[in-house]
Amino acid sequence: MQGGDSCRLIAINLYSFVEAPFSKQAKFNFDKFYCYTYEAQRLQDDLVDLELESIERIMNKIDADPEPDFIKEVERQTWQLLYDYGKRGRRTGLGFTALGDTLAALGLKYDSDTAIETIDKIMAKKLEAEFDSSVDMAIERGKFADFDPDIEAQSEFVQMMEKEFPELYQRMMRHGRRNISISTVAPTGTLSMLARTSSGIEPVFLLSYTRRRKVNPNSPNTKISFVDDMGDKWEEFTVYHPKLKDWMKINNEKNEEASPYYGSTANEIDWIKRIEIQAVVQKYVTHSISSTINLPSDVTLREVGDIYLEAWK
């Protein structure tokens, strides 16, 4: 993202488009996904206008402040810069979350070849929807100020669109698009906790873990599982990944090893496949991706170097 611009993000919950999750009938509803992604891009563009309106109010407040202009100059110029870049480019960052849960709900191992093929199809549909939306808004509301077909044609991303999305490419080059850049993959950590899903592009970190809760040993029905060095009493209990609990309920099964998540957590997946997944997603994304590869504490420098080299390739 260029300096002076804002980070405007929305994340679509991919899991919500899986019909009959964790069953043999599970499937991803691509038509519904297209419709929601199309509307999400329009919402993103609306957010740009809301931001510009807020910046206008801030600048009006600065202008009305009693301090001399030379004191207010830097602050005023900073907000003017944000306003100008926001208005000229109308940059958005439409992303997603719950990829790990989506694949599991479809019965796929996170780092399997079939999963990567599915990710490719989902991302292609996402690009189609968000660019259709941005082109339609260019026709309806006007294209971003600096759209230039000659400059666009030099972009490797646009060249990919010409090859794989020829009709969309032709429409965009004829009408322009509303937003200079459209998509990203953010971490979505807090958002995913609220949605009770896996985060962003990441696999599930752990299927379950043990937590401790301090208890009053004199309370009735207290279960004491652990006593610390200070003599305080604690109850231990298992916390399951929310969608794993859904799998357990749907399949009447409690054995984690029988779940589609088994062997596909952050510490278990093949890091080469992890890079392949990121590469497939990046092909369709106009900004960058927040991505993590978990490695054991005894990993060698050569292995870390191999990961970076493979990502570069």
mmCIF file with all atom_site columns, C-alpha atoms in Angstrom, residues 118-198:
data_model
loop_
_atom_site.group_PDB
_atom_site.id
_atom_site.type_symbol
_atom_site.label_atom_id
_atom_site.label_alt_id
_atom_site.label_comp_id
_atom_site.label_asym_id
_atom_site.label_entity_id
_atom_site.label_seq_id
_atom_site.pdbx_PDB_ins_code
_atom_site.Cartn_x
_atom_site.Cartn_y
_atom_site.Cartn_z
_atom_site.occupancy
_atom_site.B_iso_or_equiv
_atom_site.pdbx_formal_charge
_atom_site.auth_seq_id
_atom_site.auth_comp_id
_atom_site.auth_asym_id
_atom_site.auth_atom_id
_atom_site.pdbx_PDB_model_num
ATOM 1  C CA . THR A 1 118 ? -10.710 -25.993 -4.121  1.00 0.00 ? 118 THR A CA 1
ATOM 2  C CA . ILE A 1 119 ? -8.940  -22.875 -2.843  1.00 0.00 ? 119 ILE A CA 1
ATOM 3  C CA . ASP A 1 120 ? -8.090  -21.959 -6.430  1.00 0.00 ? 120 ASP A CA 1
ATOM 4  C CA . LYS A 1 121 ? -11.760 -22.176 -7.445  1.00 0.00 ? 121 LYS A CA 1
ATOM 5  C CA . ILE A 1 122 ? -12.907 -20.115 -4.440  1.00 0.00 ? 122 ILE A CA 1
ATOM 6  C CA . MET A 1 123 ? -10.333 -17.400 -5.061  1.00 0.00 ? 123 MET A CA 1
ATOM 7  C CA . ALA A 1 124 ? -11.124 -17.229 -8.781  1.00 0.00 ? 124 ALA A CA 1
ATOM 8  C CA . LYS A 1 125 ? -14.806 -16.732 -7.987  1.00 0.00 ? 125 LYS A CA 1
ATOM 9  C CA . LYS A 1 126 ? -13.908 -14.055 -5.418  1.00 0.00 ? 126 LYS A CA 1
ATOM 10 C CA . LEU A 1 127 ? -11.867 -12.126 -7.981  1.00 0.00 ? 127 LEU A CA 1
ATOM 11 C CA . GLU A 1 128 ? -14.654 -12.373 -10.534 1.00 0.00 ? 128 GLU A CA 1
ATOM 12 C CA . ALA A 1 129 ? -17.240 -11.021 -8.090  1.00 0.00 ? 129 ALA A CA 1
ATOM 13 C CA . GLU A 1 130 ? -15.220 -8.158  -6.630  1.00 0.00 ? 130 GLU A CA 1
ATOM 14 C CA . PHE A 1 131 ? -13.922 -6.939  -10.009 1.00 0.00 ? 131 PHE A CA 1
ATOM 15 C CA . ASP A 1 132 ? -17.392 -7.229  -11.570 1.00 0.00 ? 132 ASP A CA 1
ATOM 16 C CA . SER A 1 133 ? -18.628 -5.078  -8.710  1.00 0.00 ? 133 SER A CA 1
ATOM 17 C CA . SER A 1 134 ? -15.846 -2.502  -9.080  1.00 0.00 ? 134 SER A CA 1
ATOM 18 C CA . VAL A 1 135 ? -16.340 -2.242  -12.856 1.00 0.00 ? 135 VAL A CA 1
ATOM 19 C CA . ASP A 1 136 ? -20.100 -1.863  -12.436 1.00 0.00 ? 136 ASP A CA 1
ATOM 20 C CA . MET A 1 137 ? -19.503 0.891   -9.884  1.00 0.00 ? 137 MET A CA 1
ATOM 21 C CA . ALA A 1 138 ? -17.146 2.604   -12.343 1.00 0.00 ? 138 ALA A CA 1
ATOM 22 C CA . ILE A 1 139 ? -20.038 2.714   -14.818 1.00 0.00 ? 139 ILE A CA 1
ATOM 23 C CA . GLU A 1 140 ? -22.505 3.866   -12.155 1.00 0.00 ? 140 GLU A CA 1
ATOM 24 C CA . ARG A 1 141 ? -20.367 6.103   -9.910  1.00 0.00 ? 141 ARG A CA 1
ATOM 25 C CA . GLY A 1 142 ? -17.227 6.796   -11.930 1.00 0.00 ? 142 GLY A CA 1
ATOM 26 C CA . LYS A 1 143 ? -13.819 5.108   -12.153 1.00 0.00 ? 143 LYS A CA 1
ATOM 27 C CA . PHE A 1 144 ? -10.942 5.997   -9.842  1.00 0.00 ? 144 PHE A CA 1
ATOM 28 C CA . ALA A 1 145 ? -9.198  9.173   -10.980 1.00 0.00 ? 145 ALA A CA 1
ATOM 29 C CA . ASP A 1 146 ? -5.931  7.719   -12.263 1.00 0.00 ? 146 ASP A CA 1
ATOM 30 C CA . PHE A 1 147 ? -7.256  4.737   -14.209 1.00 0.00 ? 147 PHE A CA 1
ATOM 31 C CA . ASP A 1 148 ? -5.213  4.442   -17.421 1.00 0.00 ? 148 ASP A CA 1
ATOM 32 C CA . PRO A 1 149 ? -5.597  1.385   -19.729 1.00 0.00 ? 149 PRO A CA 1
ATOM 33 C CA . ASP A 1 150 ? -2.010  1.754   -20.979 1.00 0.00 ? 150 ASP A CA 1
ATOM 34 C CA . ILE A 1 151 ? -0.626  1.593   -17.424 1.00 0.00 ? 151 ILE A CA 1
ATOM 35 C CA . GLU A 1 152 ? -3.014  -1.226  -16.498 1.00 0.00 ? 152 GLU A CA 1
ATOM 36 C CA . ALA A 1 153 ? -1.803  -3.332  -19.424 1.00 0.00 ? 153 ALA A CA 1
ATOM 37 C CA . GLN A 1 154 ? 1.725   -3.338  -17.952 1.00 0.00 ? 154 GLN A CA 1
ATOM 38 C CA . SER A 1 155 ? 0.574   -5.062  -14.756 1.00 0.00 ? 155 SER A CA 1
ATOM 39 C CA . GLU A 1 156 ? 1.283   -8.795  -14.470 1.00 0.00 ? 156 GLU A CA 1
ATOM 40 C CA . PHE A 1 157 ? -1.919  -9.127  -12.468 1.00 0.00 ? 157 PHE A CA 1
ATOM 41 C CA . VAL A 1 158 ? -3.969  -7.498  -15.241 1.00 0.00 ? 158 VAL A CA 1
ATOM 42 C CA . GLN A 1 159 ? -2.177  -9.649  -17.820 1.00 0.00 ? 159 GLN A CA 1
ATOM 43 C CA . MET A 1 160 ? -3.307  -12.695 -15.838 1.00 0.00 ? 160 MET A CA 1
ATOM 44 C CA . MET A 1 161 ? -6.867  -11.370 -15.944 1.00 0.00 ? 161 MET A CA 1
ATOM 45 C CA . GLU A 1 162 ? -6.656  -10.907 -19.710 1.00 0.00 ? 162 GLU A CA 1
ATOM 46 C CA . LYS A 1 163 ? -5.715  -14.569 -20.051 1.00 0.00 ? 163 LYS A CA 1
ATOM 47 C CA . GLU A 1 164 ? -8.016  -16.169 -17.471 1.00 0.00 ? 164 GLU A CA 1
ATOM 48 C CA . PHE A 1 165 ? -10.906 -13.667 -17.201 1.00 0.00 ? 165 PHE A CA 1
ATOM 49 C CA . PRO A 1 166 ? -11.066 -12.266 -20.767 1.00 0.00 ? 166 PRO A CA 1
ATOM 50 C CA . GLU A 1 167 ? -14.621 -10.892 -20.671 1.00 0.00 ? 167 GLU A CA 1
ATOM 51 C CA . LEU A 1 168 ? -14.054 -9.203  -17.305 1.00 0.00 ? 168 LEU A CA 1
ATOM 52 C CA . TYR A 1 169 ? -10.741 -7.840  -18.559 1.00 0.00 ? 169 TYR A CA 1
ATOM 53 C CA . GLN A 1 170 ? -12.352 -6.316  -21.646 1.00 0.00 ? 170 GLN A CA 1
ATOM 54 C CA . ARG A 1 171 ? -15.099 -4.686  -19.557 1.00 0.00 ? 171 ARG A CA 1
ATOM 55 C CA . MET A 1 172 ? -12.556 -3.252  -17.156 1.00 0.00 ? 172 MET A CA 1
ATOM 56 C CA . MET A 1 173 ? -10.334 -1.837  -19.883 1.00 0.00 ? 173 MET A CA 1
ATOM 57 C CA . ARG A 1 174 ? -13.376 -0.274  -21.551 1.00 0.00 ? 174 ARG A CA 1
ATOM 58 C CA . HIS A 1 175 ? -15.099 1.197   -18.471 1.00 0.00 ? 175 HIS A CA 1
ATOM 59 C CA . GLY A 1 176 ? -12.346 1.286   -15.858 1.00 0.00 ? 176 GLY A CA 1
ATOM 60 C CA . ARG A 1 177 ? -12.936 0.201   -12.276 1.00 0.00 ? 177 ARG A CA 1
ATOM 61 C CA . ARG A 1 178 ? -13.988 2.087   -9.166  1.00 0.00 ? 178 ARG A CA 1
ATOM 62 C CA . ASN A 1 179 ? -11.081 1.057   -6.924  1.00 0.00 ? 179 ASN A CA 1
ATOM 63 C CA . ILE A 1 180 ? -7.355  1.218   -7.661  1.00 0.00 ? 180 ILE A CA 1
ATOM 64 C CA . SER A 1 181 ? -6.728  -1.948  -5.622  1.00 0.00 ? 181 SER A CA 1
ATOM 65 C CA . ILE A 1 182 ? -9.325  -4.316  -4.261  1.00 0.00 ? 182 ILE A CA 1
ATOM 66 C CA . SER A 1 183 ? -8.365  -7.348  -2.183  1.00 0.00 ? 183 SER A CA 1
ATOM 67 C CA . THR A 1 184 ? -6.086  -8.535  0.597   1.00 0.00 ? 184 THR A CA 1
ATOM 68 C CA . VAL A 1 185 ? -5.814  -11.306 3.203   1.00 0.00 ? 185 VAL A CA 1
ATOM 69 C CA . ALA A 1 186 ? -5.496  -9.812  6.685   1.00 0.00 ? 186 ALA A CA 1
ATOM 70 C CA . PRO A 1 187 ? -4.852  -11.772 9.920   1.00 0.00 ? 187 PRO A CA 1
ATOM 71 C CA . THR A 1 188 ? -8.472  -11.350 11.172  1.00 0.00 ? 188 THR A CA 1
ATOM 72 C CA . GLY A 1 189 ? -7.462  -12.548 14.635  1.00 0.00 ? 189 GLY A CA 1
ATOM 73 C CA . THR A 1 190 ? -10.037 -10.840 16.842  1.00 0.00 ? 190 THR A CA 1
ATOM 74 C CA . LEU A 1 191 ? -12.712 -11.013 14.149  1.00 0.00 ? 191 LEU A CA 1
ATOM 75 C CA . SER A 1 192 ? -12.226 -14.775 13.854  1.00 0.00 ? 192 SER A CA 1
ATOM 76 C CA . MET A 1 193 ? -12.457 -15.205 17.612  1.00 0.00 ? 193 MET A CA 1
ATOM 77 C CA . LEU A 1 194 ? -15.817 -13.418 17.509  1.00 0.00 ? 194 LEU A CA 1
ATOM 78 C CA . ALA A 1 195 ? -16.947 -15.550 14.558  1.00 0.00 ? 195 ALA A CA 1
ATOM 79 C CA . ARG A 1 196 ? -15.590 -18.686 16.285  1.00 0.00 ? 196 ARG A CA 1
ATOM 80 C CA . THR A 1 197 ? -13.625 -19.718 13.204  1.00 0.00 ? 197 THR A CA 1
ATOM 81 C CA . SER A 1 198 ? -10.073 -20.333 12.117  1.00 0.00 ? 198 SER A CA 1
#
